[in-house]
mmCIF file of C-alpha atoms in Angstrom:
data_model
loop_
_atom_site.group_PDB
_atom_site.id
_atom_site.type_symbol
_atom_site.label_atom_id
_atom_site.label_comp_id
_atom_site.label_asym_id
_atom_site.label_seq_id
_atom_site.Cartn_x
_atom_site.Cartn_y
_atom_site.Cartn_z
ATOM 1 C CA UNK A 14 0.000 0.000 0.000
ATOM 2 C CA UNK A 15 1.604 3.299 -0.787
ATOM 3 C CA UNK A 16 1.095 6.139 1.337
ATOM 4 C CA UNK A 17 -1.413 8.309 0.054
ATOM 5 C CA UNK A 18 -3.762 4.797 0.003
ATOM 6 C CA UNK A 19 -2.536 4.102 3.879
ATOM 7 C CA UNK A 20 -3.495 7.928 4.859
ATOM 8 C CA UNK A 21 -7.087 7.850 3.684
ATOM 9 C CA UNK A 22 -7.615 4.536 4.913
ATOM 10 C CA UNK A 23 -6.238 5.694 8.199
ATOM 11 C CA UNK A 24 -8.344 8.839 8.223
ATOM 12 C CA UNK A 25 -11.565 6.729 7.388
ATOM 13 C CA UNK A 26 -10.733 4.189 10.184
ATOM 14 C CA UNK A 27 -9.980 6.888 12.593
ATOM 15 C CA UNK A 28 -13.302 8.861 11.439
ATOM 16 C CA UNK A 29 -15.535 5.719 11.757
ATOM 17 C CA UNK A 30 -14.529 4.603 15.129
ATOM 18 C CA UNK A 31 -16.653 5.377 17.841
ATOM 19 C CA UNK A 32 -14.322 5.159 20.574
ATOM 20 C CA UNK A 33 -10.256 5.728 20.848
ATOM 21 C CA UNK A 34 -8.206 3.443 18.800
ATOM 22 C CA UNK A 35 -5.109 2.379 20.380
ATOM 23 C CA UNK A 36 -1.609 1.666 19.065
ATOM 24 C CA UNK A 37 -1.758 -2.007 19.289
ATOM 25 C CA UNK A 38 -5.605 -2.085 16.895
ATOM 26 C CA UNK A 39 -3.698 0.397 14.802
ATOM 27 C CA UNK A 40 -1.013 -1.917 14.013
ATOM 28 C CA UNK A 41 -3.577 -5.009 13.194
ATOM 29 C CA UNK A 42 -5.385 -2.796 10.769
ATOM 30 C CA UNK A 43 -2.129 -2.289 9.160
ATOM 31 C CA UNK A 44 -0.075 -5.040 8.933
ATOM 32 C CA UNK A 45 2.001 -4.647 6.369
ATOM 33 C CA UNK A 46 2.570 -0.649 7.226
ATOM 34 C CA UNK A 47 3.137 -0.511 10.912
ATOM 35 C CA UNK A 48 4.394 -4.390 11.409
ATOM 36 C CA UNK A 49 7.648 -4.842 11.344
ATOM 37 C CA UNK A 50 9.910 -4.166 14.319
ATOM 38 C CA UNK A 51 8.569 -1.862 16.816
ATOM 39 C CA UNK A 52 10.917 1.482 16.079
ATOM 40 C CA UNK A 53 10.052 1.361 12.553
ATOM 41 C CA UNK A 54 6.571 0.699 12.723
ATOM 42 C CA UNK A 55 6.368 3.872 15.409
ATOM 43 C CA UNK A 56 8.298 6.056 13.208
ATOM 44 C CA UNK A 57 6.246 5.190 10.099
ATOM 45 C CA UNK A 58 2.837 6.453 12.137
ATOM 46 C CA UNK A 59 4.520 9.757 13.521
ATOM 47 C CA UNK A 60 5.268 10.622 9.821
ATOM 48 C CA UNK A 61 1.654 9.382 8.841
ATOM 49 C CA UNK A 62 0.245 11.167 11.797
ATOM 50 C CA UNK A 63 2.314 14.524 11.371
ATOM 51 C CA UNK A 64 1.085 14.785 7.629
ATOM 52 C CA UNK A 65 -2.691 14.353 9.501
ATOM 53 C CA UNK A 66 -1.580 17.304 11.711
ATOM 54 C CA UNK A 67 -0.290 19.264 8.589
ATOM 55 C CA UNK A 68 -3.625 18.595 6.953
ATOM 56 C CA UNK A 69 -5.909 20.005 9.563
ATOM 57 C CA UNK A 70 -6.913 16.706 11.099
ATOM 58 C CA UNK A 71 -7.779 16.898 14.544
ATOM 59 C CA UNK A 72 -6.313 13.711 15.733
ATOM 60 C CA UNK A 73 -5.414 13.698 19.352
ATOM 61 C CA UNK A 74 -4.265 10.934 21.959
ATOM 62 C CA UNK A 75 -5.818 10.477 24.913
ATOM 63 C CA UNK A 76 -5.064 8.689 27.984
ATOM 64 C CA UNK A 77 -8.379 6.687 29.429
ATOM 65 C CA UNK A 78 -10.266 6.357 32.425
ATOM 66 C CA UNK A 79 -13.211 4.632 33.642
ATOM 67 C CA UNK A 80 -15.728 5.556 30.579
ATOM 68 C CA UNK A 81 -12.874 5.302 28.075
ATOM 69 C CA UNK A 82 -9.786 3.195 27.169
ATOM 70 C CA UNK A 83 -6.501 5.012 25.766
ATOM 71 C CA UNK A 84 -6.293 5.510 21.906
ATOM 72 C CA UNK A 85 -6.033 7.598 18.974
ATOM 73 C CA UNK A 86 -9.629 9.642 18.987
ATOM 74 C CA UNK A 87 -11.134 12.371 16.490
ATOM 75 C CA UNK A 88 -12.616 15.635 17.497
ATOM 76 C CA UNK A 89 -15.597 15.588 14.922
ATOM 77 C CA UNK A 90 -16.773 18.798 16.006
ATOM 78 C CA UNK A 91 -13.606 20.281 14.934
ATOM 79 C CA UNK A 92 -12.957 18.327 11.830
ATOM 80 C CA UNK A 93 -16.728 19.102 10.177
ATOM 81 C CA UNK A 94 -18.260 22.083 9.575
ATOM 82 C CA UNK A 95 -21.732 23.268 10.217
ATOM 83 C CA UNK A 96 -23.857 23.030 7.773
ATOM 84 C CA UNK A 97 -24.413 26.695 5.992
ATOM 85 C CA UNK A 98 -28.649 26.294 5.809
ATOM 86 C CA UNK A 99 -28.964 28.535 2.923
ATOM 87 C CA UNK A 100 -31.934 29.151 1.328
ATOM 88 C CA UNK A 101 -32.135 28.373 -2.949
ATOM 89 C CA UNK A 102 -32.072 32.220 -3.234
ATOM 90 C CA UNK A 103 -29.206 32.623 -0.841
ATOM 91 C CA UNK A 104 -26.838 29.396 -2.969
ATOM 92 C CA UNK A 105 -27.910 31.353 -5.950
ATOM 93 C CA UNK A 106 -26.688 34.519 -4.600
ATOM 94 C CA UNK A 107 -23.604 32.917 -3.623
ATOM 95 C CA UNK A 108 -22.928 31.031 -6.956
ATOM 96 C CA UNK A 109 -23.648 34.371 -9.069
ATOM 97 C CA UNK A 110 -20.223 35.578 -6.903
ATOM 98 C CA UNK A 111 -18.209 32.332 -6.831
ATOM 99 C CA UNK A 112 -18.799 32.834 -10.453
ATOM 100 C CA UNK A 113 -18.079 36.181 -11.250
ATOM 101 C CA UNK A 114 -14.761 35.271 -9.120
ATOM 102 C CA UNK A 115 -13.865 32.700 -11.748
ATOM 103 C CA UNK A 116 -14.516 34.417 -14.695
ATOM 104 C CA UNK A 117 -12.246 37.214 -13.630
ATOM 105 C CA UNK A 118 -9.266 35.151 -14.971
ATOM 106 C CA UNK A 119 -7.173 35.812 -11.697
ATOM 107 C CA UNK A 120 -8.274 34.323 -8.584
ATOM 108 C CA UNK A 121 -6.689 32.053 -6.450
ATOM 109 C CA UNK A 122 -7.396 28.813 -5.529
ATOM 110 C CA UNK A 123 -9.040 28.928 -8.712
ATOM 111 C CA UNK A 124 -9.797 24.522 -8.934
ATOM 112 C CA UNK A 125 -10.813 24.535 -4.764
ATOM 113 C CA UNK A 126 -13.627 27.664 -5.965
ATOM 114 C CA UNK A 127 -14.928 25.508 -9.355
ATOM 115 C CA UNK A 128 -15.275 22.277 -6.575
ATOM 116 C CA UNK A 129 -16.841 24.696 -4.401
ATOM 117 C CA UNK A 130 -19.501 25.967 -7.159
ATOM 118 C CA UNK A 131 -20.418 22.097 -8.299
ATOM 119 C CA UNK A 132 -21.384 21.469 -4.676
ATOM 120 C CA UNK A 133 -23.151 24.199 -4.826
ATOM 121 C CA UNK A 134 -25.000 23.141 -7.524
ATOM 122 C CA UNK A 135 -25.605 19.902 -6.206
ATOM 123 C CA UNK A 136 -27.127 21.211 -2.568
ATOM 124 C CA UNK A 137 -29.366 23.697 -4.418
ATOM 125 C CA UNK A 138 -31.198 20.797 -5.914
ATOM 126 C CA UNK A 139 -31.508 21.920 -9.247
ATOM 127 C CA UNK A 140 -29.583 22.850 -12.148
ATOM 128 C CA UNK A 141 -28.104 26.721 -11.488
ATOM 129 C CA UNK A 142 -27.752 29.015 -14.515
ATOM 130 C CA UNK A 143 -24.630 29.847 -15.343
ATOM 131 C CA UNK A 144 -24.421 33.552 -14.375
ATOM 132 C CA UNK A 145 -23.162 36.159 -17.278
ATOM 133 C CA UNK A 146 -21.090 38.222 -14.365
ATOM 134 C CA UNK A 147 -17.695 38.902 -14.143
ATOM 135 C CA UNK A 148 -15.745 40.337 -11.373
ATOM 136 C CA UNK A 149 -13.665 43.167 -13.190
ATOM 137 C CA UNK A 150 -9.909 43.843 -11.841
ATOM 138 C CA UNK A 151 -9.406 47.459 -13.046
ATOM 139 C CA UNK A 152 -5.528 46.984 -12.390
ATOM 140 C CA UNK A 153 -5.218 44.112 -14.267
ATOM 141 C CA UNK A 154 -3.988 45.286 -17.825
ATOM 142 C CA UNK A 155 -5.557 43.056 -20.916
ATOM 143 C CA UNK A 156 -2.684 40.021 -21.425
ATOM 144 C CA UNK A 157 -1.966 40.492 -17.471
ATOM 145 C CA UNK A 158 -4.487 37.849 -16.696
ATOM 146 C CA UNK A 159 -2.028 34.446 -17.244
ATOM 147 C CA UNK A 160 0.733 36.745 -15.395
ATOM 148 C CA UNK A 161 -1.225 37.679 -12.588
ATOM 149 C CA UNK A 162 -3.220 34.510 -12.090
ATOM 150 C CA UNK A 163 -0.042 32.446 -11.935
ATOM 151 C CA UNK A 164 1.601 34.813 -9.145
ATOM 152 C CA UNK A 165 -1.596 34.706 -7.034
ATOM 153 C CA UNK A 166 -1.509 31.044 -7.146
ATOM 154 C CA UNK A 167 1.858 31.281 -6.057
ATOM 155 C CA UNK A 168 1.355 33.700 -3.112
ATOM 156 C CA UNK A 169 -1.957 31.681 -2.256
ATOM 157 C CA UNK A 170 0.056 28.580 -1.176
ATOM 158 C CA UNK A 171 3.082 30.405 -0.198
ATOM 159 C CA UNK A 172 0.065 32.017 2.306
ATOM 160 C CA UNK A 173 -0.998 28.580 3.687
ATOM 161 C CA UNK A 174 2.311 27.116 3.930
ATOM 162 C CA UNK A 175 4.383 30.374 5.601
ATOM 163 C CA UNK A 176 6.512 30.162 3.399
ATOM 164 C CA UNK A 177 8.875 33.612 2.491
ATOM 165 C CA UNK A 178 8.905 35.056 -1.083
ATOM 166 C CA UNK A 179 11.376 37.041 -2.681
ATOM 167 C CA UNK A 180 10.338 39.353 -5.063
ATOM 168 C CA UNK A 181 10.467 42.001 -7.787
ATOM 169 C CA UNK A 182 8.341 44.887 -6.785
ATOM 170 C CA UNK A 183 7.817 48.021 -9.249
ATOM 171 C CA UNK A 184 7.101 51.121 -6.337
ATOM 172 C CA UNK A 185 4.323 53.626 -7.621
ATOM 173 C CA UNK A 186 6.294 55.869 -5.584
ATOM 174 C CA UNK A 187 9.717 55.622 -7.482
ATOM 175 C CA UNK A 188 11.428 54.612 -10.790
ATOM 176 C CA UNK A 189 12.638 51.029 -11.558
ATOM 177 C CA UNK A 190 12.748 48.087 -9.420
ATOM 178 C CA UNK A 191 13.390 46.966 -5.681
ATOM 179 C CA UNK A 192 14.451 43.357 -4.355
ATOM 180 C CA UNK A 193 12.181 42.343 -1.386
ATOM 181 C CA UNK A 194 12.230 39.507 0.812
ATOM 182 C CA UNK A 195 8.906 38.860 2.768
ATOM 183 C CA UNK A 196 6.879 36.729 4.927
ATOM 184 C CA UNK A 197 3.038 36.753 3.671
ATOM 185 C CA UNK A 198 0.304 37.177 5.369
ATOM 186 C CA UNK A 199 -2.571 37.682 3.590
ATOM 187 C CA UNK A 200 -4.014 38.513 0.127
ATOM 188 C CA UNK A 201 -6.708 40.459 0.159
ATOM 189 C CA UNK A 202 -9.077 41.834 -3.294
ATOM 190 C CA UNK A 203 -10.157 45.520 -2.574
ATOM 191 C CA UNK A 204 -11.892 47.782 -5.343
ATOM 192 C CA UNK A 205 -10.335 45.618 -8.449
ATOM 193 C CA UNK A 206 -6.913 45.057 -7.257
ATOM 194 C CA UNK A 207 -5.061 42.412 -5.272
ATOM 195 C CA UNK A 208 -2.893 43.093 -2.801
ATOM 196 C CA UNK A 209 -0.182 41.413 -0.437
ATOM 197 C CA UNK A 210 0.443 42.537 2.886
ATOM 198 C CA UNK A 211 2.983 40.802 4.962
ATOM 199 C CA UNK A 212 6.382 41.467 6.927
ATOM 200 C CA UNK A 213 9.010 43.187 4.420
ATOM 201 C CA UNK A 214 12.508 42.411 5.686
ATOM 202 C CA UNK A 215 14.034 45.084 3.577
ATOM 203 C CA UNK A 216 11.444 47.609 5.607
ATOM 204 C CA UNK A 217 11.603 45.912 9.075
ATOM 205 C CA UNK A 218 7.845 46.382 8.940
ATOM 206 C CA UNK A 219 4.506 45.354 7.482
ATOM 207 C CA UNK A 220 4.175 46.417 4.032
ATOM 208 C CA UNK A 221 1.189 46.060 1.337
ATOM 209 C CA UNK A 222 2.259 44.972 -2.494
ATOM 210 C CA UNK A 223 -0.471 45.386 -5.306
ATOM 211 C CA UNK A 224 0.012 41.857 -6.971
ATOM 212 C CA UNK A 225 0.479 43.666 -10.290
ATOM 213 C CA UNK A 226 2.867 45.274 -10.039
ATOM 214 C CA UNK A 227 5.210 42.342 -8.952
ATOM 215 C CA UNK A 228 7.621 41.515 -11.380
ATOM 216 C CA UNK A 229 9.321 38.417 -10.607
ATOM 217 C CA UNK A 230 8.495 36.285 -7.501
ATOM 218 C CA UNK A 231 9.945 33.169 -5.935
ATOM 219 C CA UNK A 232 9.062 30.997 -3.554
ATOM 220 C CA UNK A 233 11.332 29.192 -0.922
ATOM 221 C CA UNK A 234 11.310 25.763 -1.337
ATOM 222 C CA UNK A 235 13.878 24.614 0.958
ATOM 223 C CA UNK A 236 11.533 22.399 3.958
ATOM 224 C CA UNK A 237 8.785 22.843 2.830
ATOM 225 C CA UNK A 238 6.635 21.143 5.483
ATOM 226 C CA UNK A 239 8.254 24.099 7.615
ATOM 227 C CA UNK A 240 6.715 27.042 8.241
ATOM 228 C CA UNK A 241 8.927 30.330 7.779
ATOM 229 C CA UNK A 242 7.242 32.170 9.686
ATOM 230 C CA UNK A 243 3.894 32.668 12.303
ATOM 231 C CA UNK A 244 1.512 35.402 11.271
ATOM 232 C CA UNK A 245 0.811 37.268 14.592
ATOM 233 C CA UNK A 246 -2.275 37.109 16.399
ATOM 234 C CA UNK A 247 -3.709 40.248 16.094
ATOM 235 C CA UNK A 248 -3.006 40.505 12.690
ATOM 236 C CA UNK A 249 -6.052 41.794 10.134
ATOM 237 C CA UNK A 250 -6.246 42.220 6.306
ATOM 238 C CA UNK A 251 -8.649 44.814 7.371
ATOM 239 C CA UNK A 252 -5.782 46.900 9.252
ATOM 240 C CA UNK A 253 -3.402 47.255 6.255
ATOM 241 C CA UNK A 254 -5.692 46.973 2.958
ATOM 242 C CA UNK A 255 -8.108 50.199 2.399
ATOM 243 C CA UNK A 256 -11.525 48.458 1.849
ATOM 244 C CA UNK A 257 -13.890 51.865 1.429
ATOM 245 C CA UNK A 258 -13.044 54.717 -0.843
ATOM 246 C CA UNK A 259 -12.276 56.712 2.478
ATOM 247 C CA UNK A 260 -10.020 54.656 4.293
ATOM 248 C CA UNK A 261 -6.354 54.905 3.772
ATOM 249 C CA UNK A 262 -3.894 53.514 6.343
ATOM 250 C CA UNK A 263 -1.308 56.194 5.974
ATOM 251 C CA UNK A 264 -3.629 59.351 6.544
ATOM 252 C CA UNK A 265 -4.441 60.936 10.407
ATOM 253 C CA UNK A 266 -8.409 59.941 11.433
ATOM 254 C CA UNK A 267 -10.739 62.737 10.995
ATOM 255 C CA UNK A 268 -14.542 62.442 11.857
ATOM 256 C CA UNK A 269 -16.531 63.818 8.634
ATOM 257 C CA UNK A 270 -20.095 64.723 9.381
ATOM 258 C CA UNK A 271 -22.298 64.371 6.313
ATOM 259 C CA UNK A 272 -26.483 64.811 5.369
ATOM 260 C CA UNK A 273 -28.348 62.129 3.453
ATOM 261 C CA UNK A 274 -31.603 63.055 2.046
ATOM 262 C CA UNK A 275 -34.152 61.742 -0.316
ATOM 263 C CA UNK A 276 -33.341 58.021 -0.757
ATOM 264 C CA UNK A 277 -30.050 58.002 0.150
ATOM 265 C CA UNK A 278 -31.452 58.327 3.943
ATOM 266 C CA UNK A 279 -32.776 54.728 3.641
ATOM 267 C CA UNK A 280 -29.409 53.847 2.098
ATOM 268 C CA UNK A 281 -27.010 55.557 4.428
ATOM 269 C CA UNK A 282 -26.340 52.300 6.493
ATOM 270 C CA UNK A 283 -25.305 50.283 3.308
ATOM 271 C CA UNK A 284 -23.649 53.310 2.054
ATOM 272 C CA UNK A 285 -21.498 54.247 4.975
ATOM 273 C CA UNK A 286 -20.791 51.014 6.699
ATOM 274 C CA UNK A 287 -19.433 52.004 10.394
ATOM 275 C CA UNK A 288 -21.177 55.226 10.028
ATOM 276 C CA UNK A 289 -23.243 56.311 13.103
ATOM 277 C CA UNK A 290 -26.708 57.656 12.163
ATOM 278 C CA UNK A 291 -28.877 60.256 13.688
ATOM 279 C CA UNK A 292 -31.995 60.990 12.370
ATOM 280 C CA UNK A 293 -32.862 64.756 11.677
ATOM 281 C CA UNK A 294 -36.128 65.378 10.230
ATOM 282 C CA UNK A 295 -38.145 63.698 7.930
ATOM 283 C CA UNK A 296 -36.777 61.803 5.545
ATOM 284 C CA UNK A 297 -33.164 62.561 6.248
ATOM 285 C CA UNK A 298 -30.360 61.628 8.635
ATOM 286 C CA UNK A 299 -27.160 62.407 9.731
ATOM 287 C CA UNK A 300 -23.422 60.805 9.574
ATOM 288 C CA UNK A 301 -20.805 60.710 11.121
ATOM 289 C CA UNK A 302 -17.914 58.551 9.768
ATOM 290 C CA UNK A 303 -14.204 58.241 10.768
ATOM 291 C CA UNK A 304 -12.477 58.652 7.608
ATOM 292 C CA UNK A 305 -9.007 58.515 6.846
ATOM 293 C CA UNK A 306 -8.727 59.556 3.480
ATOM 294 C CA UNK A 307 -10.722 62.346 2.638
ATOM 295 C CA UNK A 308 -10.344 63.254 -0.948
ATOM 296 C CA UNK A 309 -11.116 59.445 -1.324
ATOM 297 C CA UNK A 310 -15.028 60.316 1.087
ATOM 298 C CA UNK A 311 -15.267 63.451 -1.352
ATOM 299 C CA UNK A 312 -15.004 61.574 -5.016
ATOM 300 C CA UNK A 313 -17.768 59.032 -3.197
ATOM 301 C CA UNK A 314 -20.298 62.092 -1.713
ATOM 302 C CA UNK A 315 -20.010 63.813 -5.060
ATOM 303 C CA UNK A 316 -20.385 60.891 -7.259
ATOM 304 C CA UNK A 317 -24.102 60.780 -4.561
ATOM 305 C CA UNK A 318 -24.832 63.962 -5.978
ATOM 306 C CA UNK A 319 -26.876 66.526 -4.313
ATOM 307 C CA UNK A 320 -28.829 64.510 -2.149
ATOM 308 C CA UNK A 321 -25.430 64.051 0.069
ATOM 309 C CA UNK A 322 -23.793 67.444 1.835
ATOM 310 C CA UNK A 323 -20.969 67.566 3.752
ATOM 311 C CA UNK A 324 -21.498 69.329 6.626
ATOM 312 C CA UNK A 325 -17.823 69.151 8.840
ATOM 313 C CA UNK A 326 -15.223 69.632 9.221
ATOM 314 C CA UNK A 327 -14.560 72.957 7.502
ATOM 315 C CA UNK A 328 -11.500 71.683 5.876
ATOM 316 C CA UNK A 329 -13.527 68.962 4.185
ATOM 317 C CA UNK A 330 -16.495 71.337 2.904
ATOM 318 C CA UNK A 331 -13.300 73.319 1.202
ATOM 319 C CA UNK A 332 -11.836 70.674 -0.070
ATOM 320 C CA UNK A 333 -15.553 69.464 -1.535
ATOM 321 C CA UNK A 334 -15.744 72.959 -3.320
ATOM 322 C CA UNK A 335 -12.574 73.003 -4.561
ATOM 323 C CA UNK A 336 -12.988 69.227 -6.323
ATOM 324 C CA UNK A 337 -16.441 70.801 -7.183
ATOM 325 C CA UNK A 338 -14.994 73.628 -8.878
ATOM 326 C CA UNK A 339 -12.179 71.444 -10.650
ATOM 327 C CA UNK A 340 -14.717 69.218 -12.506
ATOM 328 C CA UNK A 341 -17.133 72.326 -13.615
ATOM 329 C CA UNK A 342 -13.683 73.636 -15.115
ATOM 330 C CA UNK A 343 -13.364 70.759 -16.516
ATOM 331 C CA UNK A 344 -16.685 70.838 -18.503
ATOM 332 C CA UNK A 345 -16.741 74.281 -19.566
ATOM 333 C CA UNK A 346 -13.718 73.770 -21.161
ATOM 334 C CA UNK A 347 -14.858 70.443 -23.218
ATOM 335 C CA UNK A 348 -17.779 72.461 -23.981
ATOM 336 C CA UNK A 349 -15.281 75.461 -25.093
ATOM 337 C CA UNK A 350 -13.815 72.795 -27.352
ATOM 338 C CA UNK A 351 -16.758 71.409 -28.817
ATOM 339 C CA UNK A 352 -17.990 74.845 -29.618
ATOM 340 C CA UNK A 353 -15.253 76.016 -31.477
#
């Protein structure tokens, strides 16, 4: 038996028993694995057993008592999940997304998302239409796709394994090319564009790469059962990676009150997630939102049109009427053009 066959035989045994399996019943189930003299057989199972661990198999020992003898036992509550209870509408929902994720030519973990969709399909019951959706990466250039897709498959597993990754990173912020060497963290898809964040060693700090803009990338291979790394605790995607138009993790915090009217007062909670909402008068409310990148708040409340006023700080409603001003400018003079 080779020893992909003796693993998922030993997970099924392991999974079907309803009380701990000791070393000795181990050992009769496998004969021809774990006979043999006693050191080899042993040393044969910790390898089998640290791949389990590797895995995500909860597979523990425990020593017995009066209820229980000693053995091998799994925690089932740990190894399955719950089951989701969606509604048809809700797996639709959800399949419309998985799909527009694969269509968009660079996601990763791009086979575990199609298995994910065909069980999908198979829980709903019925036959799902294929949904004509597509999740649009604004910073992926046309012929980027292959490029991309390939280094997010890369940094996926690199991801899940801790694994450090030296790269090739083109800086918005100055001309040609740096050499980083860094532990990942996390990838994380904000407004069209992937980015990395983990622990730049060139830096000394945590830094954020936008996927595309990485030119060559390598992966350590060297032990790779070994983790590199350990991502800290406390660590968040949410902390490093702007997910709003108004957030931006290098900018000071300022509290921006704004006033939603018409239907956007209904809205404001979906609009402004983490807002807190006051109600005014009929029909309208009031925001207030910690924002920390401003111009970012402004492009949003004027693309909201009149309906949304910003009514503090001062420095913001300036800043509004300046932007404001720049895009009338901006017409007139296409309209000066067109005239002449």
């Amino acid at each position: 038996m080779d020893r992909t066959e003796r693993i998922l035989d030993l997970v099924a045994l392991l999974l079907d028993a309803r009380e701990p399996i000791s070393w000795a019943e181990l050992r009769e189930h496998f004969p021809g694995d774990y006979g043999g003299s006693d050191d080899a057989a042993e040393r044969k199972f910790e390898r089998d057993k640290a791949e389990l661990v590797e895995l995500g198999f909860p597979l523990t020992y425990v020593q017995g008592d009066d209820e229980r003898r000693d053995g091998y036992i799994v925690d089932r509550d740990a190894y399955y999940l719950p089951e989701a209870d969606l509604s048809k509408e809700e797996l639709a929902v959800l399949y419309a997304a998985g799909s527009a994720a694969l269509a968009s030519g660079a996601f990763p973990g791009r086979d575990d998302l199609a298995h994910a969709l065909r069980k999908i399909g198979f829980f709903a019951g019925e036959s799902l239409p294929t949904p004509r959706v597509r999740m649009e990466l604004g910073s992926v250039h046309e012929g980027q796709e292959k490029e991309v897709s390939a280094r997010l498959e890369q940094l996926w597993d690199a991801c899940a394994a801790r694994k450090w990754v030296d790269l090739t990173y083109a800086s918005p912020k100055q001309a040609g090319t740096t050499q980083r060497r860094v532990d990942p963290y996390g990838l994380a898809l904000r407004r069209g564009a992937w980015t990395l964040v983990g622990y730049c060693h060139l830096r000394g700090s945590l830094r954020s790469f936008h996927v595309h803009r990485i030119r060559e990338l390598k992966v350590n291979t060297a032990r790779p059962r070994t983790p590199d790394f350990q991502v800290p605790a406390d660590f968040s995607l949410d902390s490093h990676v702007a997910y709003f138009p108004w957030q931006h993790r290098f900018h000071e915090q300022v509290e921006v009150v704004l006033h939603l009217s018409g239907t956007l007062a209904s809205r404001a909670a979906g609009l402004l997630p983490g807002a807190t909402l006051e109600p005014v008068e009929a029909g309208a409310v009031k925001a207030r939102l910690p924002v920390t990148f401003l111009d970012g708040l402004l492009r949003f409340c004027l693309a909201l049109g009149p309906d949304c006023r910003v009514e503090g700080p001062e420095r913001a409603q300036a800043r509004l009427r300046e932007m404001a001003s720049r895009i009338v400018a901006r017409h007139e003079d296409s309209q000066d053009k067109v005239s002449a």
